[in-house]
Amino acid sequence: MSPRVCAKCVLPETFPRIRFDKDGVCNYCRDWQEKGSRAKKAEDYRRKFDSLVSEYKGKSSYDALMCYSGGKDSTYTLSVLKETYDLNILAVTLDNGFVSSQALQNIHNVVERLGVDHIFFKPSFPVLARIFRTCATRDVFPPKTLERASTICTSCMAIVKSSALRLALEKDIPFVAFGWSPGQAPITSSIMPNNPDMVRMMQKTLFDPLYKIAGDDIRPYFLEEKHFSGDYRFPYNIHPLAFLDYSEDDIYRYISRFGWKAPEDVDANSTNCLLNSFANVVHVNRFGFHPYASELANLVREGYMDRSSALDKLRQMENPESTALAKRRLGIA
């Protein structure tokens, strides 16, 4: 029997700490209604970002470091920062060994058309494979971190975010940008100054579990003590899609002019990664809910996606070919 699902969003009864009222509406929907929607705050955050751009633009060799996965949202974010805000951008792509060939072609097309500098960062695959295999079989991170992403994705994003922050510090880049949708992170975190003490605490939460798996091999991907010495200016983290207009249909149309095409070998919730299907399967089997449930529920609440479309995305079978590919490459029976 399928689990009960909230009558307004798409969160199932298996989601952590969920409760339903007499109308079948979950506590997360009720809390969202009390706090007020993103639309009421978007204009304030747009003005704040405009002010920061005016303050920092042109003061360093690059205005922003873009964590560029090649997916639709990061592609759109990159194009907006370049075309609307005219920022000088260094785009950085983490090659985790599972980037779709079409996504690789998309990355090439987009950075060429936009005229932005770009770096591929490819960590040692044996190190990544060891981490991904362990994440597929063990509870590596605190339970709270797994409400919004799978264990495998959390480990990958930990390396992305920490490596990007390290590079931004060493190049004195004032903004580190992410292509997170309005459903992935709240608007209140869309413009966030990186406080050294906060970064140290958050890094420890992610570094310590990964260090237990891979040891010193992961040290180059994280900040060292010298980065907290006071000689570096910590950048702002930004994810502009939280305060800009967001429509998946409009985004697809907009980025198609760069030669961007949706990969056909990924799952319904990814537009770049061949590991995502396997990560989703592992998460559902171990925790009883889909790792994209939280993001899609937020998109439904904010009116960016209708409930039936979100349910379809959660119920679609994961891509069997990419799931099998991931298991083969990771050496998992």
Coordinates of C-alpha atoms in Angstrom, one line a residue:
M1 CA 0.0 0.0 0.0
S2 CA 1.3 3.5 -0.9
P3 CA 2.0 5.8 2.0
R4 CA -0.5 8.6 2.8
V5 CA 0.4 11.9 1.2
C6 CA -0.3 15.4 2.3
A7 CA -3.5 16.8 0.7
K8 CA -1.8 20.1 -0.3
C9 CA 1.9 19.2 -1.0
V10 CA 3.5 15.8 -1.8
L11 CA 5.2 14.9 1.5
P12 CA 4.4 11.3 2.5
E13 CA 3.6 10.0 6.0
T14 CA 7.1 8.5 6.1
F15 CA 8.8 11.9 6.0
P16 CA 10.5 12.8 9.3
R17 CA 8.4 14.5 12.0
I18 CA 5.4 14.9 9.7
R19 CA 1.9 15.2 11.2
F20 CA -1.5 15.5 9.4
D21 CA -4.5 17.6 10.6
K22 CA -8.1 16.5 10.2
D23 CA -8.1 17.8 6.6
G24 CA -5.0 15.7 5.7
V25 CA -2.8 18.8 5.5
C26 CA 0.8 18.3 6.9
N27 CA 2.4 20.5 9.6
Y28 CA 5.1 21.7 7.0
C29 CA 2.3 23.2 4.9
R30 CA 0.8 24.9 8.0
D31 CA 4.1 26.3 9.1
W32 CA 4.8 27.6 5.6
Q33 CA 1.4 29.4 5.6
E34 CA 2.2 31.0 8.9
K35 CA 5.6 32.3 7.7
G36 CA 4.3 33.7 4.5
S37 CA 5.3 32.9 0.9
R38 CA 8.6 33.6 -0.8
A39 CA 6.9 36.2 -3.1
K40 CA 6.5 38.7 -0.3
K41 CA 10.2 38.7 0.4
A42 CA 11.6 38.3 -3.1
E43 CA 11.8 42.1 -3.9
D44 CA 13.7 42.8 -0.7
Y45 CA 16.3 40.2 -1.6
R46 CA 16.6 41.4 -5.2
R47 CA 17.3 44.9 -3.9
K48 CA 19.9 43.5 -1.4
F49 CA 21.7 41.6 -4.2
D50 CA 21.6 44.7 -6.5
S51 CA 23.3 46.6 -3.7
L52 CA 26.0 44.0 -3.1
V53 CA 26.7 43.8 -6.8
S54 CA 27.2 47.5 -6.9
E55 CA 29.5 47.3 -3.9
Y56 CA 31.8 44.4 -5.1
K57 CA 31.6 44.3 -8.9
G58 CA 35.0 44.9 -10.5
K59 CA 36.9 44.8 -7.2
S60 CA 38.5 41.4 -7.8
S61 CA 39.8 39.3 -10.7
Y62 CA 36.4 37.6 -10.8
D63 CA 33.1 38.9 -9.5
A64 CA 31.6 35.4 -8.8
L65 CA 32.5 31.8 -8.7
M66 CA 29.6 29.7 -10.2
C67 CA 29.2 26.1 -9.0
Y68 CA 28.2 24.9 -12.4
S69 CA 26.8 21.3 -12.7
G70 CA 25.5 21.7 -16.3
G71 CA 21.9 21.1 -15.2
K72 CA 19.1 23.4 -16.1
D73 CA 18.9 25.5 -12.9
S74 CA 22.7 26.1 -12.7
T75 CA 22.8 26.9 -16.4
Y76 CA 20.0 29.5 -16.0
T77 CA 21.6 31.0 -12.9
L78 CA 24.9 31.3 -14.8
S79 CA 23.3 33.0 -17.7
V80 CA 21.4 35.5 -15.5
L81 CA 24.5 36.4 -13.6
K82 CA 26.3 37.0 -16.8
E83 CA 23.6 38.6 -19.0
T84 CA 21.5 40.5 -16.5
Y85 CA 24.2 41.5 -13.9
D86 CA 27.2 41.5 -16.3
L87 CA 29.4 39.8 -13.7
N88 CA 32.9 38.4 -14.6
I89 CA 32.4 34.8 -13.7
L90 CA 34.6 31.8 -13.1
A91 CA 32.5 28.7 -13.6
V92 CA 33.6 25.5 -11.9
T93 CA 32.3 22.0 -12.6
L94 CA 33.0 19.0 -10.3
D95 CA 33.4 15.9 -12.4
N96 CA 32.3 13.1 -10.1
G97 CA 32.7 10.4 -12.8
F98 CA 29.0 10.4 -13.5
V99 CA 28.3 13.5 -15.6
S100 CA 26.1 12.6 -18.5
S101 CA 27.8 13.0 -21.9
Q102 CA 25.0 15.4 -23.0
A103 CA 25.6 17.4 -19.8
L104 CA 29.3 17.7 -20.7
Q105 CA 28.3 18.9 -24.2
N106 CA 25.9 21.4 -22.6
I107 CA 28.6 22.8 -20.4
H108 CA 30.9 23.3 -23.3
N109 CA 28.2 25.0 -25.4
V110 CA 27.0 27.3 -22.6
V111 CA 30.4 28.6 -21.4
E112 CA 31.4 29.1 -25.0
R113 CA 28.2 31.1 -25.9
L114 CA 28.3 33.1 -22.6
G115 CA 32.1 33.8 -22.8
V116 CA 32.9 32.8 -19.2
D117 CA 36.0 31.2 -17.9
H118 CA 35.5 27.6 -16.9
I119 CA 37.4 24.9 -14.9
F120 CA 36.7 21.2 -14.6
F121 CA 37.7 19.9 -11.2
K122 CA 38.0 16.1 -11.2
P123 CA 38.8 14.5 -7.8
S124 CA 40.3 11.0 -7.7
F125 CA 37.6 8.6 -8.8
P126 CA 38.8 5.8 -6.4
V127 CA 38.4 8.2 -3.5
L128 CA 34.9 9.3 -4.7
A129 CA 33.9 5.7 -5.3
R130 CA 34.9 4.7 -1.8
I131 CA 32.8 7.5 -0.4
F132 CA 29.8 6.8 -2.6
R133 CA 29.9 3.0 -1.8
T134 CA 30.0 3.7 1.9
C135 CA 27.2 6.3 1.7
A136 CA 25.1 3.6 -0.1
T137 CA 25.3 1.2 2.9
R138 CA 25.8 3.3 6.0
D139 CA 24.3 6.2 7.9
V140 CA 27.1 8.7 7.3
F141 CA 25.6 12.1 8.1
P142 CA 23.2 13.4 10.8
P143 CA 19.6 12.5 9.9
K144 CA 18.6 16.2 9.5
T145 CA 20.9 16.6 6.5
L146 CA 19.1 13.8 4.7
E147 CA 15.7 15.4 4.6
R148 CA 16.6 17.4 1.5
A149 CA 19.1 15.2 -0.3
S150 CA 20.3 11.6 -0.5
T151 CA 23.5 10.5 1.4
I152 CA 25.4 10.2 -1.8
C153 CA 24.4 13.6 -3.1
T154 CA 25.2 15.2 0.3
S155 CA 28.7 13.8 0.2
C156 CA 29.2 15.1 -3.4
M157 CA 27.8 18.5 -2.6
A158 CA 30.0 18.7 0.5
I159 CA 33.1 18.5 -1.8
V160 CA 31.5 20.9 -4.3
K161 CA 30.8 23.6 -1.7
S162 CA 34.0 23.3 0.3
S163 CA 36.2 23.2 -2.8
A164 CA 34.4 26.2 -4.3
L165 CA 34.7 28.2 -1.0
R166 CA 38.4 27.3 -0.8
L167 CA 39.0 28.5 -4.4
A168 CA 37.0 31.7 -3.8
L169 CA 39.0 32.5 -0.7
E170 CA 42.3 32.0 -2.5
K171 CA 41.2 34.1 -5.5
D172 CA 39.4 36.7 -3.3
I173 CA 36.1 36.2 -5.2
P174 CA 33.2 38.0 -3.4
F175 CA 30.4 35.7 -4.4
V176 CA 30.0 31.9 -4.6
A177 CA 26.8 31.2 -6.6
F178 CA 24.6 28.0 -6.7
G179 CA 21.8 27.1 -9.0
W180 CA 19.4 25.9 -6.3
S181 CA 15.7 26.0 -7.1
P182 CA 13.3 27.9 -4.8
G183 CA 12.3 24.5 -3.5
Q184 CA 15.8 23.4 -2.4
A185 CA 16.7 26.2 0.0
P186 CA 14.6 29.0 1.6
I187 CA 14.8 32.6 0.4
T188 CA 16.2 33.6 3.8
S189 CA 19.5 31.8 2.9
S190 CA 19.6 33.1 -0.7
I191 CA 22.2 35.8 0.3
M192 CA 24.3 34.5 3.1
P193 CA 27.7 35.9 4.3
N194 CA 30.1 33.1 5.1
N195 CA 31.1 33.6 8.7
P196 CA 34.4 31.8 9.5
D197 CA 33.1 30.4 12.8
M198 CA 29.9 29.1 11.1
V199 CA 32.0 27.7 8.2
R200 CA 34.3 25.9 10.6
M201 CA 31.3 24.3 12.4
M202 CA 29.5 23.3 9.2
Q203 CA 32.7 21.9 7.7
K204 CA 33.3 19.7 10.7
T205 CA 29.8 18.2 10.3
L206 CA 30.6 17.1 6.7
F207 CA 34.4 16.7 6.9
D208 CA 34.6 14.3 9.9
P209 CA 32.3 11.6 8.4
L210 CA 34.1 11.7 5.1
Y211 CA 37.5 11.7 6.7
K212 CA 36.5 8.4 8.5
I213 CA 35.9 7.0 5.0
A214 CA 38.7 8.4 2.9
G215 CA 41.3 9.8 5.4
D216 CA 43.8 12.4 4.3
D217 CA 42.8 12.0 0.6
I218 CA 39.9 14.4 1.2
R219 CA 41.9 17.2 2.9
P220 CA 42.6 19.1 -0.4
Y221 CA 38.8 19.5 -0.9
F222 CA 38.2 21.3 2.4
L223 CA 39.5 24.5 4.1
E224 CA 42.7 24.3 6.1
E225 CA 43.5 26.1 9.3
K226 CA 45.3 28.9 7.4
H227 CA 42.0 29.8 5.7
F228 CA 40.6 30.8 9.1
S229 CA 43.6 32.9 10.0
G230 CA 42.0 36.3 9.1
D231 CA 44.1 36.8 6.0
Y232 CA 41.2 35.8 3.7
R233 CA 37.9 37.6 2.9
F234 CA 35.0 35.2 3.2
P235 CA 32.6 35.5 0.3
Y236 CA 28.8 35.6 0.2
N237 CA 26.9 32.4 -0.8
I238 CA 24.1 33.3 -3.2
H239 CA 21.4 31.3 -4.9
P240 CA 19.5 33.9 -7.0
L241 CA 16.7 31.6 -8.2
A242 CA 15.1 32.0 -4.7
F243 CA 14.4 35.7 -5.3
L244 CA 14.1 35.8 -9.2
D245 CA 11.2 34.7 -11.3
Y246 CA 11.2 30.9 -11.6
S247 CA 9.4 28.8 -14.2
E248 CA 10.7 25.4 -15.4
D249 CA 9.1 25.9 -18.9
D250 CA 10.6 29.4 -19.3
I251 CA 14.0 28.1 -18.1
Y252 CA 14.1 25.3 -20.7
R253 CA 13.2 27.8 -23.4
Y254 CA 15.7 30.4 -22.2
I255 CA 18.7 28.0 -22.1
S256 CA 17.9 26.2 -25.3
R257 CA 19.4 29.2 -27.2
F258 CA 22.8 28.2 -25.9
G259 CA 22.5 24.8 -27.4
W260 CA 21.5 23.2 -24.1
K261 CA 19.6 19.9 -24.5
A262 CA 18.0 17.8 -21.8
P263 CA 20.0 14.5 -21.3
E264 CA 17.9 11.4 -22.0
D265 CA 20.0 9.0 -19.8
V266 CA 19.2 10.6 -16.4
D267 CA 16.2 10.3 -14.1
A268 CA 13.2 12.6 -13.8
N269 CA 14.7 14.8 -11.1
S270 CA 18.1 15.4 -12.7
T271 CA 19.4 17.1 -15.8
N272 CA 23.1 16.2 -15.5
C273 CA 24.0 13.3 -13.2
L274 CA 24.0 9.6 -13.9
L275 CA 24.5 8.7 -10.3
N276 CA 21.3 10.4 -9.1
S277 CA 19.0 7.4 -9.9
F278 CA 21.0 5.0 -7.8
A279 CA 21.3 7.6 -5.0
N280 CA 17.5 8.0 -5.1
V281 CA 16.9 4.2 -5.0
V282 CA 19.2 3.8 -2.0
H283 CA 17.5 6.7 -0.1
V284 CA 14.0 5.4 -0.7
N285 CA 14.9 1.9 0.4
R286 CA 16.7 3.0 3.5
F287 CA 14.6 5.9 4.7
G288 CA 11.2 5.3 3.2
F289 CA 10.8 8.6 1.4
H290 CA 12.1 10.2 -1.9
P291 CA 15.1 12.6 -1.4
Y292 CA 13.4 15.1 -3.8
A293 CA 10.1 15.1 -1.8
S294 CA 11.0 18.2 0.2
E295 CA 12.1 20.2 -2.8
L296 CA 9.0 19.3 -4.9
A297 CA 6.7 20.0 -1.9
N298 CA 8.2 23.5 -1.5
L299 CA 7.7 24.1 -5.3
V300 CA 4.1 23.1 -5.0
R301 CA 3.5 25.3 -2.0
E302 CA 5.1 28.3 -3.7
G303 CA 3.0 27.7 -6.9
Y304 CA 5.9 26.9 -9.2
M305 CA 4.6 23.3 -9.9
D306 CA 1.2 21.7 -9.6
R307 CA 0.7 18.9 -7.2
S308 CA 0.0 16.2 -9.8
S309 CA 3.2 17.0 -11.7
A310 CA 5.2 16.8 -8.5
L311 CA 3.6 13.5 -7.6
D312 CA 4.4 12.1 -11.1
K313 CA 8.1 13.0 -10.7
L314 CA 8.2 11.2 -7.3
R315 CA 6.4 8.1 -8.7
Q316 CA 8.4 7.7 -11.9
M317 CA 10.7 4.7 -11.9
E318 CA 14.4 5.6 -11.6
N319 CA 16.4 5.2 -14.8
P320 CA 17.4 1.5 -14.8
E321 CA 20.4 2.0 -17.2
S322 CA 22.0 4.7 -15.1
T323 CA 21.3 2.8 -11.9
A324 CA 23.0 -0.3 -13.3
L325 CA 25.9 1.9 -14.6
A326 CA 26.4 3.4 -11.2
K327 CA 26.5 0.1 -9.4
R328 CA 29.0 -1.3 -12.0
R329 CA 31.3 1.7 -11.7
L330 CA 31.1 1.6 -7.9
G331 CA 31.6 -2.1 -7.7
I332 CA 28.3 -2.8 -5.9
A333 CA 26.7 -6.1 -6.5

